Tab-separated table of C-alpha atoms in Angstrom:
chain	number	residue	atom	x	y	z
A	1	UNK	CA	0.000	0.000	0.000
A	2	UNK	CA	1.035	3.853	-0.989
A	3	UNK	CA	0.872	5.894	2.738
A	4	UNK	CA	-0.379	9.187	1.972
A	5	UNK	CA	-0.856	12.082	4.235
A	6	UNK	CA	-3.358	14.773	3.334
A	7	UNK	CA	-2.552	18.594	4.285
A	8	UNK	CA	-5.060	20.900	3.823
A	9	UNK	CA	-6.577	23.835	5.356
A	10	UNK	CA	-10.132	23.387	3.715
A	11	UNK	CA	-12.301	20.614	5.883
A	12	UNK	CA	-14.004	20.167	3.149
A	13	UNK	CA	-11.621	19.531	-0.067
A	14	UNK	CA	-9.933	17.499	2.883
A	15	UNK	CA	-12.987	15.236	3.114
A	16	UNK	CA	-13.365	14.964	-0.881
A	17	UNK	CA	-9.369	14.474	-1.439
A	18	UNK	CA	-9.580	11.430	1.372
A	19	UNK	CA	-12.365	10.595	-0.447
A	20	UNK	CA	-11.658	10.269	-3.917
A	21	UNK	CA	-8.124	8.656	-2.462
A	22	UNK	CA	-9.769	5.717	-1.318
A	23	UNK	CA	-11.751	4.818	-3.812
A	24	UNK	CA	-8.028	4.171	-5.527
A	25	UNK	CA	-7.306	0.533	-5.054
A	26	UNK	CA	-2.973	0.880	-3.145
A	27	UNK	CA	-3.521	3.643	-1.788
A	28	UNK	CA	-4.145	4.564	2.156
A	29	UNK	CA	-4.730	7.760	3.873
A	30	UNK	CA	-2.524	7.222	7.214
A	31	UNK	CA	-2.916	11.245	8.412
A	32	UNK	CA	-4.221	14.129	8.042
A	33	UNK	CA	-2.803	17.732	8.209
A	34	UNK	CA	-4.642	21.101	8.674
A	35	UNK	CA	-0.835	23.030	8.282
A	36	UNK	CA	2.394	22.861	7.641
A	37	UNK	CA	3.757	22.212	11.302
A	38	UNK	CA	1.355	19.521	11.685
A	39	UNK	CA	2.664	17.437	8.663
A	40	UNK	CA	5.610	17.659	10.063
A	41	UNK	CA	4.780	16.124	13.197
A	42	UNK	CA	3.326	13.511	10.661
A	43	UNK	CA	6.339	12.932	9.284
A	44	UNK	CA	8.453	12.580	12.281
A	45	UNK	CA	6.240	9.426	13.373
A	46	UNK	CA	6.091	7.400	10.458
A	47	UNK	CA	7.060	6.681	6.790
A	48	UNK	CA	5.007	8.539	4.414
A	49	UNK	CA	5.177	7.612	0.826
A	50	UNK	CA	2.975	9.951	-0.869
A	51	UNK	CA	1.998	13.725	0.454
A	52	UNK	CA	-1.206	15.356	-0.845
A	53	UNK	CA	-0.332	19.294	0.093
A	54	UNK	CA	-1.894	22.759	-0.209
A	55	UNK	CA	0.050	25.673	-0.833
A	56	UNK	CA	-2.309	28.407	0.761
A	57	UNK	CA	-2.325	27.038	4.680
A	58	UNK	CA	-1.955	29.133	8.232
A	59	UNK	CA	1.698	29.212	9.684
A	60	UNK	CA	3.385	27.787	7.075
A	61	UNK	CA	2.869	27.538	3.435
A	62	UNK	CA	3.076	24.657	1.296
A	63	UNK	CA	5.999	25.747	-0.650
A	64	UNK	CA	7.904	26.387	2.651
A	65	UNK	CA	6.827	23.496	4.123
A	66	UNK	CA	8.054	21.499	1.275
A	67	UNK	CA	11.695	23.671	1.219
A	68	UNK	CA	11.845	22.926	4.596
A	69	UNK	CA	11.516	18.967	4.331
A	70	UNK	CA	13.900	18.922	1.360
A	71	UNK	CA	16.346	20.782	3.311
A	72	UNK	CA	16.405	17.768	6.052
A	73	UNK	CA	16.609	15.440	3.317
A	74	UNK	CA	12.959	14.316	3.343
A	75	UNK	CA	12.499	12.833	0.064
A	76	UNK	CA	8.651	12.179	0.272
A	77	UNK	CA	6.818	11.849	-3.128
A	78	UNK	CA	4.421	15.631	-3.446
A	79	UNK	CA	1.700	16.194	-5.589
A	80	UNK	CA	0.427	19.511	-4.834
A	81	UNK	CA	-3.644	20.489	-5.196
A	82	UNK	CA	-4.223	24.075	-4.432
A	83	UNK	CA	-6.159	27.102	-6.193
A	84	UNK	CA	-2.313	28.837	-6.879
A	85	UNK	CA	-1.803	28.893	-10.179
A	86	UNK	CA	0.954	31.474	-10.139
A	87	UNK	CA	3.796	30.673	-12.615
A	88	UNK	CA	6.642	31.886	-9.858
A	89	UNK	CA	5.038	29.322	-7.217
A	90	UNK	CA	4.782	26.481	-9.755
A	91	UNK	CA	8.297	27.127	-10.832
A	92	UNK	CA	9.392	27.264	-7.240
A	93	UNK	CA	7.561	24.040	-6.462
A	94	UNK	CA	8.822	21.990	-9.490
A	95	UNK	CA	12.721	23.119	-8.438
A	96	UNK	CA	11.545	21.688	-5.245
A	97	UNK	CA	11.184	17.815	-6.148
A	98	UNK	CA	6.965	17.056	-6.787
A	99	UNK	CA	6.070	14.357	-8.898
A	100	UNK	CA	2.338	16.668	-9.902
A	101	UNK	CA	0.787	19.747	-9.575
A	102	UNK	CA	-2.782	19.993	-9.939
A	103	UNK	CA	-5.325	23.494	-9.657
A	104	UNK	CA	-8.323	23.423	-7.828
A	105	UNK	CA	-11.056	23.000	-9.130
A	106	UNK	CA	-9.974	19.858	-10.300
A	107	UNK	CA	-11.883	17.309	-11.335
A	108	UNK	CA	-12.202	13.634	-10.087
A	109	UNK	CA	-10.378	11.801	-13.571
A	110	UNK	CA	-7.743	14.333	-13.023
A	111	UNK	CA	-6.955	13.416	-9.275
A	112	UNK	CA	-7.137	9.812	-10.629
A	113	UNK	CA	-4.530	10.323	-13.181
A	114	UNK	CA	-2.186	11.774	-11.011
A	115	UNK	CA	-2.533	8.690	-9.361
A	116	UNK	CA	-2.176	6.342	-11.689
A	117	UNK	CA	0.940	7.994	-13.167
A	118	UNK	CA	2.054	7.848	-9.531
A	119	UNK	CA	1.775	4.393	-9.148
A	120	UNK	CA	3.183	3.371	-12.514
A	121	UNK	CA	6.308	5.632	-11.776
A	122	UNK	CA	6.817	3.786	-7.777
A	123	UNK	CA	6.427	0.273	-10.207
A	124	UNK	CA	9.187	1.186	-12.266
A	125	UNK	CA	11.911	2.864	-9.535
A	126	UNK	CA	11.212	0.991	-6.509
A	127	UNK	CA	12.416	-2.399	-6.353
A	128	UNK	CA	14.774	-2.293	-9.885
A	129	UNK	CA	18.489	-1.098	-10.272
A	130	UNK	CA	18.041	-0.358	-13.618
A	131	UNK	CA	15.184	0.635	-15.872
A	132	UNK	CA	14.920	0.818	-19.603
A	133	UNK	CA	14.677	4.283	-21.865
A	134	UNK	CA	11.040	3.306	-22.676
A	135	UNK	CA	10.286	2.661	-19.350
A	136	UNK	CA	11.771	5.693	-18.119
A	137	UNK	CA	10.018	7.997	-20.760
A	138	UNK	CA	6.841	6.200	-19.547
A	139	UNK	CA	7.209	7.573	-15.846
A	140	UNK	CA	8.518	10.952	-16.392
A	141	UNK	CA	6.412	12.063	-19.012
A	142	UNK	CA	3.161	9.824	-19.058
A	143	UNK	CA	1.849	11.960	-21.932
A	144	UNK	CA	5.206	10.537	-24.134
A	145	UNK	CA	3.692	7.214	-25.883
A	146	UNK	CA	5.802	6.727	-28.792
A	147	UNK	CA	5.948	9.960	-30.291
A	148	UNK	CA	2.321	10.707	-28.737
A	149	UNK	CA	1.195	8.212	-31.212
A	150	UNK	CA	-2.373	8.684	-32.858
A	151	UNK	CA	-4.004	5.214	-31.417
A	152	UNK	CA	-7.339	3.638	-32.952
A	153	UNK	CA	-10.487	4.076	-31.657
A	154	UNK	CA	-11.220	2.545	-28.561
A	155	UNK	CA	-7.812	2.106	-27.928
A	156	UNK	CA	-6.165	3.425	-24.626
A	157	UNK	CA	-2.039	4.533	-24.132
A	158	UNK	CA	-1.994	2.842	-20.458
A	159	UNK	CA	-3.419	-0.304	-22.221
A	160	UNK	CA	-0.829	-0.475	-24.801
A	161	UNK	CA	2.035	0.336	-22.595
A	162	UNK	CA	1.195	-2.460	-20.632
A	163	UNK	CA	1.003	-4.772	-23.417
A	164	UNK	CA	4.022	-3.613	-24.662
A	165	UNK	CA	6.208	-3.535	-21.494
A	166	UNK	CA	4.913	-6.998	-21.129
A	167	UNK	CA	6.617	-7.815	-24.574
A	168	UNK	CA	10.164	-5.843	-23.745
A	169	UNK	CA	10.546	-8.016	-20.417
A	170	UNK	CA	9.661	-11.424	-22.305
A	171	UNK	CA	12.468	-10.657	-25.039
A	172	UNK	CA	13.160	-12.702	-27.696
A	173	UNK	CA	10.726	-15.330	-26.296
A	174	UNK	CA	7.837	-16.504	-28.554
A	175	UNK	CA	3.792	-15.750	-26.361
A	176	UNK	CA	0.117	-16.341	-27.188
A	177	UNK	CA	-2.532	-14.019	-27.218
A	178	UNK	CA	-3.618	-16.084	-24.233
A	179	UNK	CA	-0.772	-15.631	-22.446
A	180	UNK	CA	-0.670	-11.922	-22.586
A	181	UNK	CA	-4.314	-11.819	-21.490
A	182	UNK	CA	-3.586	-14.067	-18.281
A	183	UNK	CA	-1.100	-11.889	-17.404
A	184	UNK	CA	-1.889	-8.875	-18.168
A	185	UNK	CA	-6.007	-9.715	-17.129
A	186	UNK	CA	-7.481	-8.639	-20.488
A	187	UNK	CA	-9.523	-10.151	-22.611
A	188	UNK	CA	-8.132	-12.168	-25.760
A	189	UNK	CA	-10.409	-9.967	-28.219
A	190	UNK	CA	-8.480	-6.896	-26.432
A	191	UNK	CA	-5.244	-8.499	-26.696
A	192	UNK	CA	-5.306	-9.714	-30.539
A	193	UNK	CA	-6.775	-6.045	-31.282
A	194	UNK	CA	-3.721	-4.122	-29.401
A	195	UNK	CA	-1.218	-6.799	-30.906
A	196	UNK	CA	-2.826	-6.197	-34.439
A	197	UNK	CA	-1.917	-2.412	-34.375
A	198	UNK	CA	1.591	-3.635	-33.378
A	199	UNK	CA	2.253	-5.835	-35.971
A	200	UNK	CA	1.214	-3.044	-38.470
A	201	UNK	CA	4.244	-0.829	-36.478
A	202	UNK	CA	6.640	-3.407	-37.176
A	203	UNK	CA	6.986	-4.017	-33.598
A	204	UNK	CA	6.123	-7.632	-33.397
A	205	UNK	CA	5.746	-10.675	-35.768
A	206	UNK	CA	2.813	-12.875	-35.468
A	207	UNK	CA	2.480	-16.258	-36.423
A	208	UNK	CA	-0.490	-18.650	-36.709
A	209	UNK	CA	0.248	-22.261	-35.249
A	210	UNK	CA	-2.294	-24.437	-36.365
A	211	UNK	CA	-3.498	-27.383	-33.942
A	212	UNK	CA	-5.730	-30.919	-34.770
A	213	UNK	CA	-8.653	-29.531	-33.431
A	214	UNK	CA	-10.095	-25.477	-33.308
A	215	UNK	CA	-9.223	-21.939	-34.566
A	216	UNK	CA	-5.372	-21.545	-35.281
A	217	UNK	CA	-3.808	-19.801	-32.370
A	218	UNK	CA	-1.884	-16.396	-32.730
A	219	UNK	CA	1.945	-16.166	-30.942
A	220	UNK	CA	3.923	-12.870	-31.281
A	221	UNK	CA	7.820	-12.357	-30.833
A	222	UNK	CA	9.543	-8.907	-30.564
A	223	UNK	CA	11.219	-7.711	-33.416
A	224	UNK	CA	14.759	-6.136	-33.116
């Protein structure tokens, strides 16, 4: 599970931010934080993975809260939600380390995709030494697909970088349709649809294996 503290000021964008954090499936609100000196006190107790932080707060700001943690090494994960949209703040809060910045009003996908992006980037740095360009591109830019490819309809970017991550780490290794959807938890129709619009890339090679009995099954293998 991601620990995430919420700080801010507003009871009720508090409740709604806890809220719509829940609802995530990894993530867990562990505290909450109506300033800047009580995150701190936060952090002093416990590991926090993820910080969900205001800028506008009494006694300390989120900006100098953040400065402040940075300066004792604190190298908690920030996205920052807050009704600043002040190109000197944002500037001063990117120099500072956060992995998103988002202005209120937000909506609800929005928060989500922070998330998500999130999660995919803690999948890819924690737990590896080393991590590949494509995987790298994929974490600190999520918008970067392949050149910002124009997919088919019906098609989504997350989908396909799944599918093809899931083709990088099996290398030169010949898989099934089926075995991508196992793995991945899609459906074959999804699979053969996403691996279709690969072949026609030049990214893959598919073959048809015919058995006694049934439909001829698809397998794929990376091409160089």
């Amino acid at each position: 599970m991601i620990r995430v503290l919420v700080v801010e000021d507003d009871i009720v964008i508090m409740n709604v931010t806890c809220k719509y954090l829940k609802a995530v499936p990894g993530f867990e609100v562990v505290g909450r934080a109506f300033n800047g000196e009580e995150a701190k006190e936060f952090l002093a107790e416990g590991n926090i993975d993820l910080i969900i932080l205001d800028i506008f707060m009494p006694r300390l700001t989120g900006v100098d809260f953040l400065a402040e943690i940075r300066a004792r090494n604190d190298l908690s994960d920030v996205i920052f939600v807050t009704a600043s949209n002040d190109t000197e703040m944002i500037n001063r809060a990117v120099k500072l380390g956060i992995v998103d910045y988002l202005i209120k009003p937000f909506s609800r996908e929005r928060f989500n995709s922070a998330l998500e992006n999130y999660r995919a980037m803690r999948a890819v740095m924690v737990g590896q030494d080393h991590v590949t360009q494509e995987q790298l591109d994929s974490t600190l830019n999520p918008t970067h697909r392949h050149g910002d490819e124009p997919l088919l309809k019906g098609m989504h970017p997350k989908t396909l970088e799944k599918i093809r991550g899931y083709i990088n780490r099996c290398s030169d290794a010949t898989i099934t349709q089926q075995e991508i959807a196992d793995r991945l938890g899609l459906s074959k129709v999804t699979v053969r649809r996403y691996m279709e619009y690969l072949v026609s890339k030049n990214e893959v090679a598919m073959q048809m294996e015919y058995g006694t009995v049934g439909r001829p099954a698809y397998t794929y293998r990376k091409l160089s």
